[in-house]
PDB file of C-alpha atoms and ligand atoms in Angstrom:
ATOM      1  CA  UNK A  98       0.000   0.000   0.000  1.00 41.00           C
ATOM      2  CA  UNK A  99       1.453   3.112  -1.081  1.00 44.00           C
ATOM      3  CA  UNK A 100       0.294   6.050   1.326  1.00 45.00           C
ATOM      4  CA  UNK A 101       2.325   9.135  -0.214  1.00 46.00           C
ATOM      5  CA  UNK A 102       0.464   8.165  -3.727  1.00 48.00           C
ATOM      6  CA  UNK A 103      -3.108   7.930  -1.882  1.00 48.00           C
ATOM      7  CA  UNK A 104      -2.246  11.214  -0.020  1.00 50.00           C
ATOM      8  CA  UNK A 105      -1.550  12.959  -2.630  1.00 51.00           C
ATOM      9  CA  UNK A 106      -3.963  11.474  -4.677  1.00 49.00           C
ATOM     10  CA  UNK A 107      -6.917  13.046  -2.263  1.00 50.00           C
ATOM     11  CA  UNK A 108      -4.640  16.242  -2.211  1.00 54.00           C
ATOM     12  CA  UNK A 109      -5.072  16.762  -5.522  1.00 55.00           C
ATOM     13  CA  UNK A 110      -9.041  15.441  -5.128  1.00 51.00           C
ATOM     14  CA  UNK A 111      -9.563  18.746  -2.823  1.00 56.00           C
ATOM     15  CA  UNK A 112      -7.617  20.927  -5.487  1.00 55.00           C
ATOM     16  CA  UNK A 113      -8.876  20.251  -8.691  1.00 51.00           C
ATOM     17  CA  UNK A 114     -10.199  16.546  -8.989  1.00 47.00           C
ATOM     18  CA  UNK A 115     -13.611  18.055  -8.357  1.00 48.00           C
ATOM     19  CA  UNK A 116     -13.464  20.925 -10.871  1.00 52.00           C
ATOM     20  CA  UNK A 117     -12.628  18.681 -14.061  1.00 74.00           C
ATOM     21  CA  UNK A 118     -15.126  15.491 -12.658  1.00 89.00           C
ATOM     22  CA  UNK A 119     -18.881  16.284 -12.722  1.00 91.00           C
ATOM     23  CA  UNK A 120     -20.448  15.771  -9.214  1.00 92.00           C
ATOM     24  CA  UNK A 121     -21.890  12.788  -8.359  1.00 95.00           C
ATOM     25  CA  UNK A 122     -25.360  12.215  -8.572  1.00 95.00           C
ATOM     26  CA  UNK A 123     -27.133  11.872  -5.012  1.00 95.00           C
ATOM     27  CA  UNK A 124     -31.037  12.022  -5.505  1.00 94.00           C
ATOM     28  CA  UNK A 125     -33.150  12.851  -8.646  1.00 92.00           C
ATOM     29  CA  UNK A 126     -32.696  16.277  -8.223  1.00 88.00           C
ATOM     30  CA  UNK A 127     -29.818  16.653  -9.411  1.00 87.00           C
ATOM     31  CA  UNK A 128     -30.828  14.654 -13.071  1.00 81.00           C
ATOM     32  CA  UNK A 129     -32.378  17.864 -13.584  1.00 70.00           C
ATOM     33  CA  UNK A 130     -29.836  20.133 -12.535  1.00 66.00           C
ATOM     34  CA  UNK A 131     -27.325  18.270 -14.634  1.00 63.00           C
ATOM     35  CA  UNK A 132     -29.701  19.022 -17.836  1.00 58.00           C
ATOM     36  CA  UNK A 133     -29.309  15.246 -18.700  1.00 53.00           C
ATOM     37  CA  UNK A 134     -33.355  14.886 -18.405  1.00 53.00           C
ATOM     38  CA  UNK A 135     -36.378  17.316 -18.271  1.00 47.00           C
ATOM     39  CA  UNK A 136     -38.059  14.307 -16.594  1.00 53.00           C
ATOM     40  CA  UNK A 137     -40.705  15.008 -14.038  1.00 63.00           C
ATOM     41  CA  UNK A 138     -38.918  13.857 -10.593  1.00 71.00           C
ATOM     42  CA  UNK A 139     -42.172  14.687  -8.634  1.00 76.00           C
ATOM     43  CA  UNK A 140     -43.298  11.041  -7.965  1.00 91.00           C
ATOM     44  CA  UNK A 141     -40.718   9.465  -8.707  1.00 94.00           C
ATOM     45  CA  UNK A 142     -38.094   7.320  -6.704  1.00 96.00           C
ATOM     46  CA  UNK A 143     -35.103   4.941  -7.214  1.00 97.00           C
ATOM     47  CA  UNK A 144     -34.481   1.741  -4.974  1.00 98.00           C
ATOM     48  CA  UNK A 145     -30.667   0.179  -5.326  1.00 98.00           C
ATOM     49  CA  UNK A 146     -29.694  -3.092  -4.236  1.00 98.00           C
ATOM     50  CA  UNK A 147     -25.880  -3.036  -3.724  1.00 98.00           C
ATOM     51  CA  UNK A 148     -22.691  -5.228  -2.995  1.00 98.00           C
ATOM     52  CA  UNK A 149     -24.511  -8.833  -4.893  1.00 98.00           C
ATOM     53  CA  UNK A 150     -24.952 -11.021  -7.063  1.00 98.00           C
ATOM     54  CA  UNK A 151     -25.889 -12.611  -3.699  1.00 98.00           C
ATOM     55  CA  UNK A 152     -26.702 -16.819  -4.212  1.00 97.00           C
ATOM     56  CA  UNK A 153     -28.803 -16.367  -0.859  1.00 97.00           C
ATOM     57  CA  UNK A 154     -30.728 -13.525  -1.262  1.00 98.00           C
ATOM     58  CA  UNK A 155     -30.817 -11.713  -5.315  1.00 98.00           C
ATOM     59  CA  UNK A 156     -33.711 -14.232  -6.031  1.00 98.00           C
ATOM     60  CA  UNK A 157     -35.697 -13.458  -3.248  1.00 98.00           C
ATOM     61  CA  UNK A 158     -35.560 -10.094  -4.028  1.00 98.00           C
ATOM     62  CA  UNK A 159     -35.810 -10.224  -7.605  1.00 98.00           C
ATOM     63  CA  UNK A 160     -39.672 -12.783  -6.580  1.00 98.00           C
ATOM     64  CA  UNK A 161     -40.437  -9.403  -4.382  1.00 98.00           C
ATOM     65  CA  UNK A 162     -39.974  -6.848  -7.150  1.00 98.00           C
ATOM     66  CA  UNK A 163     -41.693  -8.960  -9.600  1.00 98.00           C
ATOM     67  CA  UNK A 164     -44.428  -9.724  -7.440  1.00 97.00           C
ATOM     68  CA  UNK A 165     -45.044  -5.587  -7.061  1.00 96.00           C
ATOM     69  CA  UNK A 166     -44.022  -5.358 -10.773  1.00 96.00           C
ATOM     70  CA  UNK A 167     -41.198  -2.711  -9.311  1.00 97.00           C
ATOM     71  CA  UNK A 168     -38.084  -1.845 -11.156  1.00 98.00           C
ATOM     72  CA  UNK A 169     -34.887  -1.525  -9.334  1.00 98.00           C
ATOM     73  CA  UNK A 170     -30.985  -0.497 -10.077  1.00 98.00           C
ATOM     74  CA  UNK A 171     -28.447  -3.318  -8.856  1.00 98.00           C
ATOM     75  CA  UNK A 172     -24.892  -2.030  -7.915  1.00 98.00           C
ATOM     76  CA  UNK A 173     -23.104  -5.336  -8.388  1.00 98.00           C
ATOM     77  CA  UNK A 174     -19.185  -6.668  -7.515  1.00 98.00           C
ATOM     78  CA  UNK A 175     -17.341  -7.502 -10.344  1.00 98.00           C
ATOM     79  CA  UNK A 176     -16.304 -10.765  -8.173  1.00 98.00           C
ATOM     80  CA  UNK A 177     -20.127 -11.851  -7.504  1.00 98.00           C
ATOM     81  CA  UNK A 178     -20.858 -11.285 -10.584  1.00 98.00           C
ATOM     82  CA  UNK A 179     -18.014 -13.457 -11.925  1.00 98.00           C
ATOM     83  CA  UNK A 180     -19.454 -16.276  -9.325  1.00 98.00           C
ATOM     84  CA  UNK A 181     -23.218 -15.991 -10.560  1.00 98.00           C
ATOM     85  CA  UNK A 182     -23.111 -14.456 -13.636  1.00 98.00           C
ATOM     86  CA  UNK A 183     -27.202 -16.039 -13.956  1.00 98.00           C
ATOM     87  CA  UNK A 184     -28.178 -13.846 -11.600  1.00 98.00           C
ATOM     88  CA  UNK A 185     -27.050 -10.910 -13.613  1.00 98.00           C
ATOM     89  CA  UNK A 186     -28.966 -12.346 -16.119  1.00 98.00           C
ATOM     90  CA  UNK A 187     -31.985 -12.576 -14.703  1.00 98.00           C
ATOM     91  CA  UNK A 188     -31.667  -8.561 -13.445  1.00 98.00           C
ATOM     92  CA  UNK A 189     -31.482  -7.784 -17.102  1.00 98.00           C
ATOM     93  CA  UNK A 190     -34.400  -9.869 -17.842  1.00 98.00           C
ATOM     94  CA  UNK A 191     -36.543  -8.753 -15.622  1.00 98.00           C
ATOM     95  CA  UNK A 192     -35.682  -5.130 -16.641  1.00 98.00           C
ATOM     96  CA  UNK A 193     -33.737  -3.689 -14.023  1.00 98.00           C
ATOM     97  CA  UNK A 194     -30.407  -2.069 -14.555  1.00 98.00           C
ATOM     98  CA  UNK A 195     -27.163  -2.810 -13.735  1.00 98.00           C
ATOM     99  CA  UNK A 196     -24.210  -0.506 -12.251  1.00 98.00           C
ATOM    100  CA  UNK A 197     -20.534  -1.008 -11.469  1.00 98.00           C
ATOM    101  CA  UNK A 198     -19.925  -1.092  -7.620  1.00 98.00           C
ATOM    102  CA  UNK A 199     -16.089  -2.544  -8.473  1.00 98.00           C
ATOM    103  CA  UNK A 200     -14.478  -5.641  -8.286  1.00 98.00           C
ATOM    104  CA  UNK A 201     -13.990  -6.538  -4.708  1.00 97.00           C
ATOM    105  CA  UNK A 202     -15.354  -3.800  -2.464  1.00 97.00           C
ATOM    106  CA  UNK A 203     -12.066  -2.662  -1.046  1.00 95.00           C
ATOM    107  CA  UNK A 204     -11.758   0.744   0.523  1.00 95.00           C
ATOM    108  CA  UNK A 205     -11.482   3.336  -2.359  1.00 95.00           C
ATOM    109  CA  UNK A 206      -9.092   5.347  -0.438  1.00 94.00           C
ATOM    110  CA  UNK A 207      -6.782   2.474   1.113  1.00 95.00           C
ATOM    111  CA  UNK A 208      -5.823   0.851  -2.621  1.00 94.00           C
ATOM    112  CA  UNK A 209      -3.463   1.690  -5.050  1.00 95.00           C
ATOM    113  CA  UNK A 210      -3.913   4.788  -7.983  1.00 95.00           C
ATOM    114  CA  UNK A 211      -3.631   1.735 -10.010  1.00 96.00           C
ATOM    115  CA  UNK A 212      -5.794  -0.948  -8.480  1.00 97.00           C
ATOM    116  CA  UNK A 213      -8.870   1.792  -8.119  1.00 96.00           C
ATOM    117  CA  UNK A 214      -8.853   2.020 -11.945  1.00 96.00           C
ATOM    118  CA  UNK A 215      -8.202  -1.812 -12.029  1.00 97.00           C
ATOM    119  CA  UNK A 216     -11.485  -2.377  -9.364  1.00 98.00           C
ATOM    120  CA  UNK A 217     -13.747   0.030 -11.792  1.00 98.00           C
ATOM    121  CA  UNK A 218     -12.143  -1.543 -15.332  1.00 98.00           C
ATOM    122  CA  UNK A 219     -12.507  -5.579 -14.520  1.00 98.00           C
ATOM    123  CA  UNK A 220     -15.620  -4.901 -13.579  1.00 98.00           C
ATOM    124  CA  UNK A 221     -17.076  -2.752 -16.144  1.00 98.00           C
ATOM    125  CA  UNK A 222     -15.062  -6.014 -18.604  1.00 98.00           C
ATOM    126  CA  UNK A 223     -17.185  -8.333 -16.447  1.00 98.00           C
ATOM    127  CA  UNK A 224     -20.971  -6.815 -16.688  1.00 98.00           C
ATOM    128  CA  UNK A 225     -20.169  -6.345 -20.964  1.00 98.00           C
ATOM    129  CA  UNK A 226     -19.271  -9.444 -20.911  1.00 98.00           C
ATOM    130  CA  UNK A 227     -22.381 -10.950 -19.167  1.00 98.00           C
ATOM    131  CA  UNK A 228     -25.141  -8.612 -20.867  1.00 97.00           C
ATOM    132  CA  UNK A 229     -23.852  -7.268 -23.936  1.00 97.00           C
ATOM    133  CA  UNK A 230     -24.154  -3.698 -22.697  1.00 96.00           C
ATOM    134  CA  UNK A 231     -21.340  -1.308 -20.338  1.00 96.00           C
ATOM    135  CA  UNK A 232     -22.394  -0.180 -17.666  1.00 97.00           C
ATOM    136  CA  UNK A 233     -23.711   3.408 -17.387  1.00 97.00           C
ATOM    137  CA  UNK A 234     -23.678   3.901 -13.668  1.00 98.00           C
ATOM    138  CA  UNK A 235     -21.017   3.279 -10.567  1.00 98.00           C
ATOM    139  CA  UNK A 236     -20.714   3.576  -7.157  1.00 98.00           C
ATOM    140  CA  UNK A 237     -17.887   3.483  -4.786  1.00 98.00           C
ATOM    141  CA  UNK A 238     -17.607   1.439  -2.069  1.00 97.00           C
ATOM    142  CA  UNK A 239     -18.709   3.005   0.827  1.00 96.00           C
ATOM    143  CA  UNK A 240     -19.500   5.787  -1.018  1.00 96.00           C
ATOM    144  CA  UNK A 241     -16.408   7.041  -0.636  1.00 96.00           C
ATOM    145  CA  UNK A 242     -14.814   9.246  -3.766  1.00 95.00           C
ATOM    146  CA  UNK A 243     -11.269   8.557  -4.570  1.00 94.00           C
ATOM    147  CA  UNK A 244     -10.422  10.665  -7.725  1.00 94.00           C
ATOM    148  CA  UNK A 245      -8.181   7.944  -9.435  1.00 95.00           C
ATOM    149  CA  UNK A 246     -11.651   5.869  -9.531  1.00 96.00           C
ATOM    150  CA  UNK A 247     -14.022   8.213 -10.794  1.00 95.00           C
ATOM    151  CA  UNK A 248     -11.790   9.501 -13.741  1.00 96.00           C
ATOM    152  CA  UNK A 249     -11.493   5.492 -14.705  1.00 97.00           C
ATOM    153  CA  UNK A 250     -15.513   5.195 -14.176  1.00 97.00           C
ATOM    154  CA  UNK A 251     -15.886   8.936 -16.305  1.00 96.00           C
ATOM    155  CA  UNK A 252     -13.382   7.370 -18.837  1.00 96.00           C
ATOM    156  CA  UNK A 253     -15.656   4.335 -19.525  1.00 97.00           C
ATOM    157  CA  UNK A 254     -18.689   7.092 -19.853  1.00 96.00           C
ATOM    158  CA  UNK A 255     -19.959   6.256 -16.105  1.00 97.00           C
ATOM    159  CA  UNK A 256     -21.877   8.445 -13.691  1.00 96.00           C
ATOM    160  CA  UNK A 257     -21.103   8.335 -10.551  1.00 97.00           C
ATOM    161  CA  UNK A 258     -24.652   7.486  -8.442  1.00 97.00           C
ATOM    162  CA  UNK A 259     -25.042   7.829  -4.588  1.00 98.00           C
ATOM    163  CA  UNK A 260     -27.711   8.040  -2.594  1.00 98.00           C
ATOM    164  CA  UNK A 261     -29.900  10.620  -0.807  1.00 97.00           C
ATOM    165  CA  UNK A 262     -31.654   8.014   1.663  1.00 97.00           C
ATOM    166  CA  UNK A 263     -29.838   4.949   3.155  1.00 97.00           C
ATOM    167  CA  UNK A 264     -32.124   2.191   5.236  1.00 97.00           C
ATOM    168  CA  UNK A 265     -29.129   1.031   7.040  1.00 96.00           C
ATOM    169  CA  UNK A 266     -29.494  -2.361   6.782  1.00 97.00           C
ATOM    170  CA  UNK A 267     -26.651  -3.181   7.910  1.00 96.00           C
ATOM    171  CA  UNK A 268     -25.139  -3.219  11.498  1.00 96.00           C
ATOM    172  CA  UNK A 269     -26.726  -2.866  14.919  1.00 96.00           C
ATOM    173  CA  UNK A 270     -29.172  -0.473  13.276  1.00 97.00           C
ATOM    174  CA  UNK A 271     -30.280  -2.716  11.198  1.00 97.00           C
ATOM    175  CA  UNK A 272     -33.257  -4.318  12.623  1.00 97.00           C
ATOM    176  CA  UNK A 273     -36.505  -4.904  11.434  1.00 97.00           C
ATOM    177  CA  UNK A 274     -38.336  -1.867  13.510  1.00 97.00           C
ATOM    178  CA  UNK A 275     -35.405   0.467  12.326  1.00 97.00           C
ATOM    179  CA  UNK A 276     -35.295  -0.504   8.516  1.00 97.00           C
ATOM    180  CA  UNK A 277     -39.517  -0.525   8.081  1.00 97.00           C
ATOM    181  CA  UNK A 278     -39.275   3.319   9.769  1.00 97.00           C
ATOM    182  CA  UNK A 279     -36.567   4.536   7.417  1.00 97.00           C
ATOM    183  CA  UNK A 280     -38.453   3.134   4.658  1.00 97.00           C
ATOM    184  CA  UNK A 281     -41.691   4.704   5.272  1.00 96.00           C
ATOM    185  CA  UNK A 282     -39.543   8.212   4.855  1.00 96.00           C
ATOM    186  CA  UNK A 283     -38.783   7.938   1.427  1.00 96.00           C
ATOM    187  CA  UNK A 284     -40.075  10.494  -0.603  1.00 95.00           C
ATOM    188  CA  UNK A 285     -40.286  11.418  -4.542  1.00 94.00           C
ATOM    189  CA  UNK A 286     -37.054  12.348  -6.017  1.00 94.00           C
ATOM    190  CA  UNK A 287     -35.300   9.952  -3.229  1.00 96.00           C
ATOM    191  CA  UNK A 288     -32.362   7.568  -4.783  1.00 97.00           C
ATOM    192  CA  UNK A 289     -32.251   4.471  -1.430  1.00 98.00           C
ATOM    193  CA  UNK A 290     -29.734   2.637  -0.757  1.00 98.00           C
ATOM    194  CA  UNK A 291     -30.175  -1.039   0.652  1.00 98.00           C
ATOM    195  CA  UNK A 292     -28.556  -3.798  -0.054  1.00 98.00           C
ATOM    196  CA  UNK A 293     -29.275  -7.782  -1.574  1.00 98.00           C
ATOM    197  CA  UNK A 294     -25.378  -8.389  -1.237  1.00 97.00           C
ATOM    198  CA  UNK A 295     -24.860 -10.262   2.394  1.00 95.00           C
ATOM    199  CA  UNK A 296     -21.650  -9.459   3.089  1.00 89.00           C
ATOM    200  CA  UNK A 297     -19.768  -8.153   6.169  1.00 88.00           C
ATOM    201  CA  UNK A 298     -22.234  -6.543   8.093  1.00 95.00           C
ATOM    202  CA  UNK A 299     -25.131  -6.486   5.869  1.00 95.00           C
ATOM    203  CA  UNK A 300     -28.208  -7.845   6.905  1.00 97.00           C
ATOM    204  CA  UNK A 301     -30.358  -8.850   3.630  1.00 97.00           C
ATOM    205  CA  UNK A 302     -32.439 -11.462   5.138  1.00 97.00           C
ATOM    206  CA  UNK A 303     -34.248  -8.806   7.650  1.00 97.00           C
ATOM    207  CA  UNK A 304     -34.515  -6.078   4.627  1.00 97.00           C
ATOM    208  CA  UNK A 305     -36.522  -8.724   2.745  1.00 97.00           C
ATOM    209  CA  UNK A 306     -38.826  -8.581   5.782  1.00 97.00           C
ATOM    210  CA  UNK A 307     -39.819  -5.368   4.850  1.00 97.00           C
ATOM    211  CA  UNK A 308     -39.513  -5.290   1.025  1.00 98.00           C
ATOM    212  CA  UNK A 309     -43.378  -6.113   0.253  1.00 98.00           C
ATOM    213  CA  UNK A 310     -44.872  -3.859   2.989  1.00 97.00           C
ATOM    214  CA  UNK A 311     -42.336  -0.964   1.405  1.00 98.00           C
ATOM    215  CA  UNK A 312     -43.775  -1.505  -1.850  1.00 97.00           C
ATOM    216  CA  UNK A 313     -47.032  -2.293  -1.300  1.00 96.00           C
ATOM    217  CA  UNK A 314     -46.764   1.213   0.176  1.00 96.00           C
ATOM    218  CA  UNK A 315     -45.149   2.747  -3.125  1.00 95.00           C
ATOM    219  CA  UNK A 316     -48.573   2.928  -4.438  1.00 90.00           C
ATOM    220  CA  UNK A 317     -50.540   4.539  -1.982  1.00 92.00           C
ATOM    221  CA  UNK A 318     -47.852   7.157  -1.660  1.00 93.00           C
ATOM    222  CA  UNK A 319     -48.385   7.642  -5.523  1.00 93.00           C
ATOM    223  CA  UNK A 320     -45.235   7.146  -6.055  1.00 95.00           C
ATOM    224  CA  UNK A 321     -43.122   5.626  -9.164  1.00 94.00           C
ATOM    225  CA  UNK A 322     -39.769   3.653  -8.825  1.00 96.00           C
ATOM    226  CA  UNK A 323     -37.739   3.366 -11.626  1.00 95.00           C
ATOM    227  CA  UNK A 324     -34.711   2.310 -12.511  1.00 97.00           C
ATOM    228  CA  UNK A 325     -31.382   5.171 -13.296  1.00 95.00           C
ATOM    229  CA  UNK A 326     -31.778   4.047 -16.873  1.00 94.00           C
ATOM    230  CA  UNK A 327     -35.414   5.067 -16.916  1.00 91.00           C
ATOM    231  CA  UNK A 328     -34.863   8.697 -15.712  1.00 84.00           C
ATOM    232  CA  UNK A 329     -32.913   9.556 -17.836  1.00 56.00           C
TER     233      UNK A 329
HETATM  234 ZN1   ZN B 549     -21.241  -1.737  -1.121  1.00 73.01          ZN
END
């Protein structure tokens, strides 16, 4: 691990990385801003499912969303989706998109200048390879930025996505009672983060819990999800 290079990397992050890299895109608000789409945000919303291809639990969730006919965004890992590359499949079958969320979910700012690009690249390799299409979205692990990353995800013609509403299902937070009362705050224009990925401290099997009630709900709220394809 080469500190001075990561230092300096962020250094140069706080001096001019941001200027030349458009910001990343943190609820549907900012579609608009960004010109990209004259789309009407008002009732609209985006679930993502990060940090899968999970064997346990990607099924189960895809059988919820189909069951509510909802459309969702899946943030995959280039290594899951190496393991259970029919899962992938089967997002793209059912209609929901797919976004880069690296290779092995290390920490952006704790890998090399070289290995960040390499995370984002084998990745993006991996998803064109499964479905025929690149990517158009990514997200950093943790949601961390790490400059060397985004220009590699900008150089394939990426967005950066992250979130404006996490459900924390991960973690001592992440029980039942604390998930279903984050979830009943989402609003239009919100892009959520949860997660079908079980993996450190990640707790899939108690989100699924409150999947149907969630989007049962989307409907009396009057309110649309789509995928990050769709807005635009
Ligand atoms: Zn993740």
């Amino acid at each position: 691990m080469n500190f001075t290079s990561i230092n300096s990397d962020i250094a140069a992050a706080r001096l001019s990385g941001e200027s030349v890299l458009p910001s990343p895109i943190r609820s549907l608000e900012n579609f608009q801003r960004s010109g990209k789409s004259a789309s009407d945000i008002n009732n609209q919303v985006c679930l993502t499912f990060d940090d899968g291809p999970d064997p346990d639990y990607t099924q189960k969730i895809l059988d919820v969303l189909a069951d509510y006919d909802v459309k969702a965004t899946f943030f995959v890992l280039g290594s899951a989706a190496e393991q259970f590359p029919q899962l992938v499949e089967k997002m793209i079958a059912a209609g929901h998109s797919i976004g880069n969320h690296t290779y092995t979910h290390r920490h952006p700012w704790l890998v090399s200048s070289a290995d960040a690009k390499n995370e984002v690249t084998r990745t993006t390799e991996l998803i064109k390879n499964i479905t025929g299409n690149t990517p158009r979205w990514f997200r950093p692990p943790f949601g961390r930025l790490r400059t060397a990353m985004r220009k590699q995800a900008h150089a394939e013609q990426m967005t950066t996505v992250l979130w404006s509403r996490s459900i924390i299902d991960w973690g001592i937070l992440g029980t039942a009672t604390g998930i279903a009362r984050r979830l009943e705050h989402i609003k239009a224009g919100d892009i959520v983060l949860m997660h079908d990925g079980k993996r450190e401290h990640n707790h899939p099997e108690i989100m699924l819990q409150c999947l149907p009630h969630f989007l049962r709900s989307l409907a009396d709220k009057a309110l649309m999800a789509r995928t990050l394809d769709n807005i635009t």
